[in-house]
XYZ file of N, CA and C in Angstrom:
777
model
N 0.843 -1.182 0.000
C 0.000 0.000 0.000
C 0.879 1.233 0.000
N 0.197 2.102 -0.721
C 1.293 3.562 -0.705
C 1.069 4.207 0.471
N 2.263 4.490 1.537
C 2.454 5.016 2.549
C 2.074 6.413 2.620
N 1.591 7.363 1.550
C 1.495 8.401 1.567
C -0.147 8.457 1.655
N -0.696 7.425 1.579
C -2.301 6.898 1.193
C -3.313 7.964 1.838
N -2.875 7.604 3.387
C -4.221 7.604 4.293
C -4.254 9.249 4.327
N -3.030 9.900 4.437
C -3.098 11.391 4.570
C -3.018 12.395 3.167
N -2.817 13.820 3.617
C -2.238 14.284 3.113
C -0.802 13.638 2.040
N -1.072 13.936 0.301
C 0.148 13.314 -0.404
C 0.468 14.109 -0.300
N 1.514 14.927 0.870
C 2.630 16.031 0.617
C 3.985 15.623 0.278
N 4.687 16.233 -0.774
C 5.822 16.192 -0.956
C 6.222 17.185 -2.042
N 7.717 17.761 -1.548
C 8.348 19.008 -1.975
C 9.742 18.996 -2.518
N 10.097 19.502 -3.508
C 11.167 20.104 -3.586
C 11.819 21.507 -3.662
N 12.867 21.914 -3.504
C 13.179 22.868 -3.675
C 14.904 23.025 -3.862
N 15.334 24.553 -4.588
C 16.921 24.655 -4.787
C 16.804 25.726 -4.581
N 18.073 26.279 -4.225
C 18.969 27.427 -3.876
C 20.070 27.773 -4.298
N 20.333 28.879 -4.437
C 22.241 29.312 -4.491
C 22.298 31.099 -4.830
N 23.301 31.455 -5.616
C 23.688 32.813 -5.109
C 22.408 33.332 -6.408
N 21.909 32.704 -7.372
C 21.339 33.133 -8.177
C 19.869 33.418 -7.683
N 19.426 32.940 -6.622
C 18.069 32.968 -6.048
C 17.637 31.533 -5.494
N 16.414 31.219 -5.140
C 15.517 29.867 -4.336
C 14.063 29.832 -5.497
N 14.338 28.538 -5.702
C 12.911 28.076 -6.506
C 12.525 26.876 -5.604
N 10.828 26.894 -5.597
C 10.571 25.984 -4.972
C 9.384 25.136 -5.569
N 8.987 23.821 -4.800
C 7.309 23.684 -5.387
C 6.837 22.523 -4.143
N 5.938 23.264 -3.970
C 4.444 22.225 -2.952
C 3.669 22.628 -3.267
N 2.508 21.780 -4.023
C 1.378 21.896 -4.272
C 0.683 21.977 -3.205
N 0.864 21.682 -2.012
C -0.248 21.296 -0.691
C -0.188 22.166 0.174
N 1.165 22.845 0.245
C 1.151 23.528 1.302
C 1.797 25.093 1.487
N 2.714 24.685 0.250
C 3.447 26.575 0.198
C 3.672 26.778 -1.162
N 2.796 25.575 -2.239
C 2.643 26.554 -3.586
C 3.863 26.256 -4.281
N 4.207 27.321 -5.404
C 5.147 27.177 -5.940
C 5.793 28.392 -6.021
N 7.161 28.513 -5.869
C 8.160 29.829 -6.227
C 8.886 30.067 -6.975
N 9.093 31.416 -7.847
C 9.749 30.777 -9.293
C 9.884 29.845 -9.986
N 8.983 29.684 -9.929
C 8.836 28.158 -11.280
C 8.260 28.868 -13.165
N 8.860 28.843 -13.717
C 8.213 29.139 -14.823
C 7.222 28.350 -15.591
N 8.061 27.249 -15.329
C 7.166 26.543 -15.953
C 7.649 24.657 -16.045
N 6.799 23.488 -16.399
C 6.928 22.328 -16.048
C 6.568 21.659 -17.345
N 7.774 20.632 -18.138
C 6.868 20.021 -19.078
C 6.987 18.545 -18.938
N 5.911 17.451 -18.924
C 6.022 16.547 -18.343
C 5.441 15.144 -19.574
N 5.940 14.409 -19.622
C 5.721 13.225 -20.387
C 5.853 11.993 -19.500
N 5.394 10.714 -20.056
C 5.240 9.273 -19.326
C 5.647 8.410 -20.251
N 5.783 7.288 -19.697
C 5.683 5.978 -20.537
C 5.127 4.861 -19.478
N 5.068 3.931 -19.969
C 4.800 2.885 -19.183
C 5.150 2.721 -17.977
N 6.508 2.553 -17.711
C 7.340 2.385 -16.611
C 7.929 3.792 -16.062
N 7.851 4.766 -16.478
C 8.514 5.642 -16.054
C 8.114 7.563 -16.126
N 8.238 8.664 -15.616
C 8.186 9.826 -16.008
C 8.935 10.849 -15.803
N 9.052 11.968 -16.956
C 9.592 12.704 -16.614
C 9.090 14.212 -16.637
N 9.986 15.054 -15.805
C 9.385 16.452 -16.065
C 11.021 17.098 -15.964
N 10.257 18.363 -16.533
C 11.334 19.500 -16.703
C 10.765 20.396 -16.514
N 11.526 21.607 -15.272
C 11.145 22.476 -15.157
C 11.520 23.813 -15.127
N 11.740 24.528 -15.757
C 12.292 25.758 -15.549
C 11.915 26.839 -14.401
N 12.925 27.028 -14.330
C 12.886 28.531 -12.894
C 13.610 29.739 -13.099
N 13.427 30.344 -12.549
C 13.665 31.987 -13.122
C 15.033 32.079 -12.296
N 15.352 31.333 -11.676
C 16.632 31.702 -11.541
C 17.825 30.932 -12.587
N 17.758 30.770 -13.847
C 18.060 29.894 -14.640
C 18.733 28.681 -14.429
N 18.135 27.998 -13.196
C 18.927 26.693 -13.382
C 17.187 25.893 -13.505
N 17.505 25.037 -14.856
C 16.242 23.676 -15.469
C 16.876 22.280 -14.077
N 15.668 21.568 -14.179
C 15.973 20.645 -13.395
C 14.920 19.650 -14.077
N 15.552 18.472 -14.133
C 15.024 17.546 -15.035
C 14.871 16.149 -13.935
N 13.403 15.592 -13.811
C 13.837 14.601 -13.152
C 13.072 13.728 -13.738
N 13.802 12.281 -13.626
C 13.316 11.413 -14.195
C 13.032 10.017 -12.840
N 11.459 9.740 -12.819
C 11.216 9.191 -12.150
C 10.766 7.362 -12.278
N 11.568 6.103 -11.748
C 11.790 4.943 -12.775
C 11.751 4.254 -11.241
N 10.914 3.040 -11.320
C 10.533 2.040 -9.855
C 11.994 1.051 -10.375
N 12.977 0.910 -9.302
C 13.790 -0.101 -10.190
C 13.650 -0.938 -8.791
N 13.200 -1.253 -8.346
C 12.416 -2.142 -7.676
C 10.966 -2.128 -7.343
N 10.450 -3.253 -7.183
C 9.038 -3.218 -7.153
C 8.397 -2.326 -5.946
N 9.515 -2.445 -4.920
C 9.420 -1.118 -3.637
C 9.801 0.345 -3.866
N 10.442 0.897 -4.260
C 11.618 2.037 -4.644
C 11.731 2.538 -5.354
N 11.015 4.022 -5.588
C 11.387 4.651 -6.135
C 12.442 5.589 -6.530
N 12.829 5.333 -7.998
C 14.320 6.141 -8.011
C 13.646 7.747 -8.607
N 14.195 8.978 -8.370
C 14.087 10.138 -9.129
C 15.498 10.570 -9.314
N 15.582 10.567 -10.622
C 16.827 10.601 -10.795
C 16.817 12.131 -11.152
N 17.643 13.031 -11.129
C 17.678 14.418 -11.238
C 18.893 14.764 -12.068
N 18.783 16.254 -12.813
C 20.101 16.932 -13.395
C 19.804 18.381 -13.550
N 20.398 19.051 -13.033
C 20.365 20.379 -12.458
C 21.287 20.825 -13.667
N 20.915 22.048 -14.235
C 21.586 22.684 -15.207
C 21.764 24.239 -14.983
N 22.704 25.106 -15.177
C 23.088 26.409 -14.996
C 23.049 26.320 -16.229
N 21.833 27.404 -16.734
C 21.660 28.137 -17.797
C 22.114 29.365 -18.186
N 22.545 29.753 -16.732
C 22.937 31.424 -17.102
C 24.261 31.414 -17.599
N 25.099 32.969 -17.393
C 26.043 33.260 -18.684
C 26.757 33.235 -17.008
N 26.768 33.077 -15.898
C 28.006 32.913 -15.065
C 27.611 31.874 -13.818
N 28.109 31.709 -12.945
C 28.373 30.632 -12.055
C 27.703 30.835 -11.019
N 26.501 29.801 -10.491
C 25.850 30.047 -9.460
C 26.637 29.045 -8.229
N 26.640 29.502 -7.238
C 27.405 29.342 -6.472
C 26.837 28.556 -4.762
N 27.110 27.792 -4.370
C 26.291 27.552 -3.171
C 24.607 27.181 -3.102
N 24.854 25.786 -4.263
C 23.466 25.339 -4.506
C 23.313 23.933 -3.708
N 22.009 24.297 -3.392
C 21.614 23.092 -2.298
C 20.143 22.687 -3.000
N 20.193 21.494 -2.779
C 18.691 20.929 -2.671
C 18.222 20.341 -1.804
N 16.831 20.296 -1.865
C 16.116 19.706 -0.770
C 14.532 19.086 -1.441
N 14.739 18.108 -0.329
C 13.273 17.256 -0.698
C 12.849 16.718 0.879
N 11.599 16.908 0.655
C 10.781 16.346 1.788
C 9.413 16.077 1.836
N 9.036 15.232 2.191
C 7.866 13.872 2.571
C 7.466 13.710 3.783
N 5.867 13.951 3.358
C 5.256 13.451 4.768
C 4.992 11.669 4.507
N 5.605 11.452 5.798
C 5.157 9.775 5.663
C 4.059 9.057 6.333
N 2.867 9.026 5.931
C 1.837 8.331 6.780
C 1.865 7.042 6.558
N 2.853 6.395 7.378
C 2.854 4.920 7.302
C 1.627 4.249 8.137
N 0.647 3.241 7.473
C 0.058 2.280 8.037
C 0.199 1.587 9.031
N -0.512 0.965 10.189
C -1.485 1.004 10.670
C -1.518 2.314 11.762
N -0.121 3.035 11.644
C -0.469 4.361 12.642
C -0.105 5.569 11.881
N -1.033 5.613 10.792
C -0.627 6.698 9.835
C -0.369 8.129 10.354
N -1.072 8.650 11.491
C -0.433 9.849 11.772
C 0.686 9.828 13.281
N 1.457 8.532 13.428
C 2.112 8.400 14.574
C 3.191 7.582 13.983
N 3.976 7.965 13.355
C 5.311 7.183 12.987
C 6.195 7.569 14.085
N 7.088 6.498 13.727
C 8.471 6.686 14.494
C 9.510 7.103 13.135
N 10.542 7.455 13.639
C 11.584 7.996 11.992
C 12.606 8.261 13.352
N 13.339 6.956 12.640
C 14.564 6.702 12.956
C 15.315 6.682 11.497
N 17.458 7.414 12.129
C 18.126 7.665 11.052
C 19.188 8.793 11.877
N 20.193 9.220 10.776
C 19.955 8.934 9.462
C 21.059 6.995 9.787
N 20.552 6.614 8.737
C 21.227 5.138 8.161
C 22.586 5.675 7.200
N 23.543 5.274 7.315
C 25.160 5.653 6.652
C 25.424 6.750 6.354
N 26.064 6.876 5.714
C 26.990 8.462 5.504
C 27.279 8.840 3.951
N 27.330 10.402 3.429
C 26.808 10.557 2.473
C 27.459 12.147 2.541
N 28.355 12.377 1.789
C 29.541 13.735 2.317
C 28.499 14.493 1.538
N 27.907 14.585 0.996
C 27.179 16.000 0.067
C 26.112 16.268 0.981
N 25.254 15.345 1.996
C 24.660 15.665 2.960
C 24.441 16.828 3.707
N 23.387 18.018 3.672
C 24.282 18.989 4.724
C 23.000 19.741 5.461
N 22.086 18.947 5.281
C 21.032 18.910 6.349
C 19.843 17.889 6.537
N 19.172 17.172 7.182
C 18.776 16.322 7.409
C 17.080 16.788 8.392
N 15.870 16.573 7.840
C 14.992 16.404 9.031
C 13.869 15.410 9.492
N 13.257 15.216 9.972
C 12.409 14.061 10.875
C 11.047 14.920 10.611
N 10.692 16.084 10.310
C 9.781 16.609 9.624
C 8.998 16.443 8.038
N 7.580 16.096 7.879
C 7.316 15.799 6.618
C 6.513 17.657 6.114
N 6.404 18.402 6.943
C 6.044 19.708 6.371
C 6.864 20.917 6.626
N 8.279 20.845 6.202
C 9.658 21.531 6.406
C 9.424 22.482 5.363
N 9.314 23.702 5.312
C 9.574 24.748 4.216
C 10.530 24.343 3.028
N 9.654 24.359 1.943
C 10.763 23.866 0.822
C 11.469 24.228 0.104
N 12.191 25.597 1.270
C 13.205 26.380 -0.043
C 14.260 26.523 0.864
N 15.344 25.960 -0.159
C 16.606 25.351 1.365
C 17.648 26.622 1.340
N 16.986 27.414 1.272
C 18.166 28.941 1.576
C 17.401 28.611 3.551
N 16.405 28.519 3.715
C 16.112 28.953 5.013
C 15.910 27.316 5.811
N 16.964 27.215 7.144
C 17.102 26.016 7.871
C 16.309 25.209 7.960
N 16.148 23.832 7.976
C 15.331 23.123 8.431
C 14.826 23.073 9.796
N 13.539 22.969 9.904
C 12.672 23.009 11.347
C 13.216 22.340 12.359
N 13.573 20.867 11.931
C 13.340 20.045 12.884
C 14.209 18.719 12.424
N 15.788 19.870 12.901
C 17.215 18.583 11.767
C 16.964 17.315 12.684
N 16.997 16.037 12.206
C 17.455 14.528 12.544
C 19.005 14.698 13.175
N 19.502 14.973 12.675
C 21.198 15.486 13.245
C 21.957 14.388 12.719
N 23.044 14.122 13.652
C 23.554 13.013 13.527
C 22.706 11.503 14.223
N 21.627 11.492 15.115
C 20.510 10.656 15.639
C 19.303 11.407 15.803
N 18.263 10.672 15.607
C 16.902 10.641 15.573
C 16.173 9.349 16.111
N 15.371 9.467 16.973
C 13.877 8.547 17.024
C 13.136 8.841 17.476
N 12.392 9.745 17.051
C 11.289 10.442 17.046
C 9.689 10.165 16.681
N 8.397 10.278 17.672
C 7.659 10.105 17.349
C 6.384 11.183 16.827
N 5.868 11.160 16.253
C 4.923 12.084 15.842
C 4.111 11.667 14.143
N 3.170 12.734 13.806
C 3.323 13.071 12.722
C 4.298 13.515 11.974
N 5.066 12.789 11.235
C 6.256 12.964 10.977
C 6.620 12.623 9.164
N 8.026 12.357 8.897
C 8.062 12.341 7.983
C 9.795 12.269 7.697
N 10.050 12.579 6.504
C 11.785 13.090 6.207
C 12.358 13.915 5.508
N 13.302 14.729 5.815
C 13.891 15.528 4.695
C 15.044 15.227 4.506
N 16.274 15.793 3.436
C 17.460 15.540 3.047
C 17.789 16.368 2.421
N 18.425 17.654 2.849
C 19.167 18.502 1.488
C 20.690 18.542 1.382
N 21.368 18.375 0.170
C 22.177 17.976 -0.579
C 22.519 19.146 -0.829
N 24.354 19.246 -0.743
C 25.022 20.537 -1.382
C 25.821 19.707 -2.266
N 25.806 21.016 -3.736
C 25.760 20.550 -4.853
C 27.220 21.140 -4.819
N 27.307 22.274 -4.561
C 28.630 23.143 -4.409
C 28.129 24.144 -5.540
N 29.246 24.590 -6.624
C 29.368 25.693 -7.926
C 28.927 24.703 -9.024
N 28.225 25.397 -9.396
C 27.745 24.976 -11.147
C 28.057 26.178 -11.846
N 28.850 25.843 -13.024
C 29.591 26.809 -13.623
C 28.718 26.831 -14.426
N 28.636 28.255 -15.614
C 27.806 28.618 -16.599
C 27.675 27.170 -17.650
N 26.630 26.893 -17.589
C 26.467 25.963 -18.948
C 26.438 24.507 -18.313
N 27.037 24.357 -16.860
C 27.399 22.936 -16.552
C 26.495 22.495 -15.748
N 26.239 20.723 -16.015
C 25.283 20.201 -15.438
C 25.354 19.446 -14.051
N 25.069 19.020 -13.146
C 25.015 17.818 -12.143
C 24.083 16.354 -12.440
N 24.167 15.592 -12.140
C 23.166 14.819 -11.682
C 22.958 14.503 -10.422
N 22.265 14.097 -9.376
C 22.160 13.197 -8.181
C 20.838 12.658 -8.244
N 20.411 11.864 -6.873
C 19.098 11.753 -7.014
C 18.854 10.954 -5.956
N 17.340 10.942 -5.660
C 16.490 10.603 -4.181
C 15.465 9.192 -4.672
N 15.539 8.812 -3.570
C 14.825 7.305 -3.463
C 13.528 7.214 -2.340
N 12.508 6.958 -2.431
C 11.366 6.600 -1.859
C 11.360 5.339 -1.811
N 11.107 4.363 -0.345
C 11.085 3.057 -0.563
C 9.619 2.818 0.445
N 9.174 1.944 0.046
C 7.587 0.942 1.274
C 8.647 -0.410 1.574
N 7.890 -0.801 2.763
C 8.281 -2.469 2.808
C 7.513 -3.056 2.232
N 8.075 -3.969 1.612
C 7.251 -5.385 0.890
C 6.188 -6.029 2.028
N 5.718 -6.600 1.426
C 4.832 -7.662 2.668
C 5.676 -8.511 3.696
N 5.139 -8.386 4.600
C 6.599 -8.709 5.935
C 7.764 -8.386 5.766
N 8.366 -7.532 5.321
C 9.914 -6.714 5.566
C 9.523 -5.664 6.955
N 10.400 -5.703 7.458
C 11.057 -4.689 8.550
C 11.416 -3.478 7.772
N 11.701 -2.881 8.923
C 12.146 -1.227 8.548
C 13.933 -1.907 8.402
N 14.197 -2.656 8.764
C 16.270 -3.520 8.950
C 16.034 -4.229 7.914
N 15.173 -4.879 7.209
C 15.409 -5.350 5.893
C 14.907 -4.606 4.744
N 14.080 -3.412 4.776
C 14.057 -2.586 4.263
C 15.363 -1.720 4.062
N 16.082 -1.544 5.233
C 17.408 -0.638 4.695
C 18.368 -1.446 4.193
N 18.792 -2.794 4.637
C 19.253 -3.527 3.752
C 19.239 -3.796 2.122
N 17.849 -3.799 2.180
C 17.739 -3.781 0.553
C 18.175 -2.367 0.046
N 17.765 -1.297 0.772
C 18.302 -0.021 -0.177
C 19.401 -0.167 0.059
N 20.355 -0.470 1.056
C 22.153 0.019 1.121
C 22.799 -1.120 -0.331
N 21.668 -2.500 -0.269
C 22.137 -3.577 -1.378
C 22.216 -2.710 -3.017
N 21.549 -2.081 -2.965
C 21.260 -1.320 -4.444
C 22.344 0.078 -4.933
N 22.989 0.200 -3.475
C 23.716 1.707 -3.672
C 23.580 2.921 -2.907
N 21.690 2.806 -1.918
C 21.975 4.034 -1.289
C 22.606 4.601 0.147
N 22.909 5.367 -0.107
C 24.422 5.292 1.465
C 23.543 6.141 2.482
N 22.735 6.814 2.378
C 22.386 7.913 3.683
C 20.442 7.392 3.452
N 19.805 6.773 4.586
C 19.104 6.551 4.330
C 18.175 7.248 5.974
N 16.555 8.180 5.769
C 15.927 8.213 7.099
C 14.566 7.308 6.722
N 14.448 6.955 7.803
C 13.444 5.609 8.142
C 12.449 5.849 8.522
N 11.468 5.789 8.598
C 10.145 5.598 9.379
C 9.096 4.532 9.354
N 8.690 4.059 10.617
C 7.708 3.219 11.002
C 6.547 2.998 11.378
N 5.620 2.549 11.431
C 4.623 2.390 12.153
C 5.009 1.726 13.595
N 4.127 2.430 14.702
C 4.142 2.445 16.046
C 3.679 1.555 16.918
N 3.077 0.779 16.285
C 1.928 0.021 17.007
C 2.641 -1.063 18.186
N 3.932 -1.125 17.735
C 5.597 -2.232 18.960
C 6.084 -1.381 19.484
N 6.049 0.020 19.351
C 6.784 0.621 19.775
C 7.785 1.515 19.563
N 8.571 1.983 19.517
C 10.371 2.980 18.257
C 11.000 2.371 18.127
N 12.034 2.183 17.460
C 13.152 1.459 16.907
C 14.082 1.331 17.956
N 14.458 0.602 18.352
C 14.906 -0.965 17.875
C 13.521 -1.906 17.792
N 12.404 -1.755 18.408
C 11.284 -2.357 18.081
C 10.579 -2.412 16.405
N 10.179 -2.838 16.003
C 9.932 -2.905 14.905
C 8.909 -3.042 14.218
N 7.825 -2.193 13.239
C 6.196 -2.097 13.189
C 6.279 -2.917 11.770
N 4.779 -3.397 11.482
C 4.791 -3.901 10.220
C 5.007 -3.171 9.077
N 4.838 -1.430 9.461
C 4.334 -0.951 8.014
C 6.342 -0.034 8.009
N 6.721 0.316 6.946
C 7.806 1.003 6.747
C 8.014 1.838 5.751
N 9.006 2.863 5.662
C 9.420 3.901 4.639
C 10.692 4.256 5.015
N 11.049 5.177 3.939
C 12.254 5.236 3.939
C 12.471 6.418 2.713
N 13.267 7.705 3.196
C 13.626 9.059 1.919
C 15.192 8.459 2.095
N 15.772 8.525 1.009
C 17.298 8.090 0.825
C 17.797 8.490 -0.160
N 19.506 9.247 -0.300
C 20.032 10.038 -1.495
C 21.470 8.681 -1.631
N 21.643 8.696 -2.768
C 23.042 7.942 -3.399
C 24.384 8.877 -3.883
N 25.328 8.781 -3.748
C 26.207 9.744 -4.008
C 26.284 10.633 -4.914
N 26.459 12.438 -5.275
C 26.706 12.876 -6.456
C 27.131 12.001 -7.843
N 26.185 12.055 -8.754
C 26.870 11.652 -9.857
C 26.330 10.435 -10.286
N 25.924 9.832 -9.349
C 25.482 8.193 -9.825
C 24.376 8.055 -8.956
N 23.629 7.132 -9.810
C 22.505 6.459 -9.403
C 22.330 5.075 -8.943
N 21.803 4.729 -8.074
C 21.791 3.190 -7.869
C 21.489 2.595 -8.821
N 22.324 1.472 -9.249
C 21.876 0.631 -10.219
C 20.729 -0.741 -9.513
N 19.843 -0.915 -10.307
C 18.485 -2.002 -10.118
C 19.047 -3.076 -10.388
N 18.200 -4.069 -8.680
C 18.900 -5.794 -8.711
C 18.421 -6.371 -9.859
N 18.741 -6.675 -10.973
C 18.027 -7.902 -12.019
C 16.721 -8.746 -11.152
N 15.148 -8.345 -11.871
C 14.438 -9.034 -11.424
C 14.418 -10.391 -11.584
N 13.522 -11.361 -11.064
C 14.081 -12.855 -10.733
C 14.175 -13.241 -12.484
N 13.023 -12.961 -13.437
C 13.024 -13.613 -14.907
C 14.706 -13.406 -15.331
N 14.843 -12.033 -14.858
C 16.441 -11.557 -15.536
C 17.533 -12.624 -15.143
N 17.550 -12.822 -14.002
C 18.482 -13.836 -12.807
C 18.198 -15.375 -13.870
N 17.599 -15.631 -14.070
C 17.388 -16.834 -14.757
C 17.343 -17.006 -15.771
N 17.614 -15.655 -16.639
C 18.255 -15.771 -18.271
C 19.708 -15.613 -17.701
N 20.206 -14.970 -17.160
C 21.843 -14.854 -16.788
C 22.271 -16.072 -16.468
N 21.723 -16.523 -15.618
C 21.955 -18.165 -15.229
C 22.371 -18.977 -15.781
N 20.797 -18.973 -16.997
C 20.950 -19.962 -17.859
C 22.182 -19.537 -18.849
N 22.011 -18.348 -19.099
C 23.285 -17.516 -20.205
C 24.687 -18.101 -19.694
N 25.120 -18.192 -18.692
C 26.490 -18.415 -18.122
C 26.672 -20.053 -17.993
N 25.675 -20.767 -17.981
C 25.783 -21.732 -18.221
C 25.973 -22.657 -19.777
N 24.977 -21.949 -20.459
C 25.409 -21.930 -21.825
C 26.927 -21.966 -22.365
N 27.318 -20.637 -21.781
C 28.810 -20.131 -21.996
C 29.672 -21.295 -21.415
N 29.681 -21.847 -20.603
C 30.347 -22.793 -19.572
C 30.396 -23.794 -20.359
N 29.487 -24.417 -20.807
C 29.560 -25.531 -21.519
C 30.426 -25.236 -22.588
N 29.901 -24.322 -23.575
C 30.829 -24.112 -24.562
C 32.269 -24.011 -24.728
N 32.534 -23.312 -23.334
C 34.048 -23.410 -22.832
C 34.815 -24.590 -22.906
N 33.696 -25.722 -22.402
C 34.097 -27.119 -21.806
C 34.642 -27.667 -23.218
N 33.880 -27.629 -23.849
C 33.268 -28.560 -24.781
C 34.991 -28.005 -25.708
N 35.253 -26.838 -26.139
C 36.626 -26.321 -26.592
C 37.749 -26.581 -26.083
N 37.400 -26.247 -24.390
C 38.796 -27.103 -24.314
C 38.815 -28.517 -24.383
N 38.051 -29.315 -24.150
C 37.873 -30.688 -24.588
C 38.836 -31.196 -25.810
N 38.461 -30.282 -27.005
C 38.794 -30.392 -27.976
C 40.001 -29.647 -28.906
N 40.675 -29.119 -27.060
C 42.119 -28.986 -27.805
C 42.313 -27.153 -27.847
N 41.385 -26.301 -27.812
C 41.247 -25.097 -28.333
C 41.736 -24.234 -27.173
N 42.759 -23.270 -26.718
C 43.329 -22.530 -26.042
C 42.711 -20.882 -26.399
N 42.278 -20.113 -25.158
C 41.941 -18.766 -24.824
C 42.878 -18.117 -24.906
N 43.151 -16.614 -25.599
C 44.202 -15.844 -25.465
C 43.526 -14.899 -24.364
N 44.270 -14.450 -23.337
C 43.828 -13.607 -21.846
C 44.071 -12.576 -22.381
């Protein structure tokens, strides 16, 4: 079930730097400098592009590479004719996890992640990251409330014309996963800084509720790459086995590999 279900679907982004703050929440503080958004789909996947008046476009492309997890993959572009300087992003989510949708616990952050440079346990944090977060996670959090997560990311200088990529992950637990095998599976895929939240109904973490979530960023530059679903695992299988034989079967018959 989508964790965002029972409540309010809030969720925000926003950027900053010496060129100005663009932002967007539909739910709760609107949109700021945004010019404008153009958005297409496919089957599996979508994207938008949006322009902001402070000329940096931001393109994100949004792709489930697990049946839990969402990836948004992002690329921030400096359009203008000089160098914006001291750009940060930020994203944040309210998490109404099931069966105590307005009483999570959000524990975190989970590993370490140097572009990191603010963190909160809040799902309705102002979404324009020139101005502090409400209510930082810090270096520990376990916190109960109506709650949620944030994560903003310093990008550093984007020089005239030059692009970034990074990008943010939304995860649910599968049917019987934990919030500990839930982060397992995201750290398995690539993501290093992960905040958590649970349902309450056992208690805060180290206790452990049925329902789970999770906001999580992967290092500048790269994206987590997706585990091969099981059909994939069993053409590779069979593929390497194929190969194996063939190997056999050559050297059998005398035929030497150049390394």
């Amino acid at each position: 079930s989508d964790y965002i279900s029972p409540g309010t679907p809030r969720d925000s982004w926003g950027v900053t730097g010496s060129a100005g703050s663009a932002f967007s929440d539909y739910e709760d503080f609107g949109v700021s400098n945004v010019i404008g958004t153009v958005t297409s789909a496919s089957a599996n996947s979508a994207t938008t592009t949006t322009t902001t008046g402070t000329g940096l476009t931001l393109t994100q492309v949004f792709n489930f590479f697990a049946p839990n997890i969402l990836s948004i993959q992002k690329t921030l572009t400096n359009t203008n004719a000089f160098d914006v300087t001291g750009v940060v992003f930020r994203r944040d989510v309210d998490l109404d996890i099931d069966p105590t949708a307005f009483n999570e616990n959000i524990f975190g952050p989970l590993g370490s992640n140097p572009a990191v440079v603010g963190n909160s346990y809040y799902g309705f944090e102002y979404p324009d990251p020139s101005s502090p977060l409400g209510s930082p996670c810090g270096p520990s959090c376990n916190t109960v409330g109506d709650l949620g997560a944030g994560i903003d990311l310093g990008l550093g200088t984007l020089l005239a014309g030059q692009s970034t990529t990074f990008a943010y992950y939304y995860g649910i637990n599968q049917p019987g996963q934990t919030l500990d095998q839930l982060f397992v599976q995201a750290q398995g895929l690539g993501l290093n800084y992960l905040i958590g939240g649970q349902s309450t109904e056992n208690g805060v973490y180290p206790s452990l509720g049925s329902g789970s979530g999770f906001l999580g960023v992967s290092d500048i530059g790269t994206v987590a790459a997706p585990a091969p679903e099981p059909a994939a695992w069993a053409m590779m299988i069979l593929g390497f086995g194929f190969v194996g034989a063939v190997m056999r079967r050559k050297q059998q018959a005398g035929f030497r590999f150049a390394v």
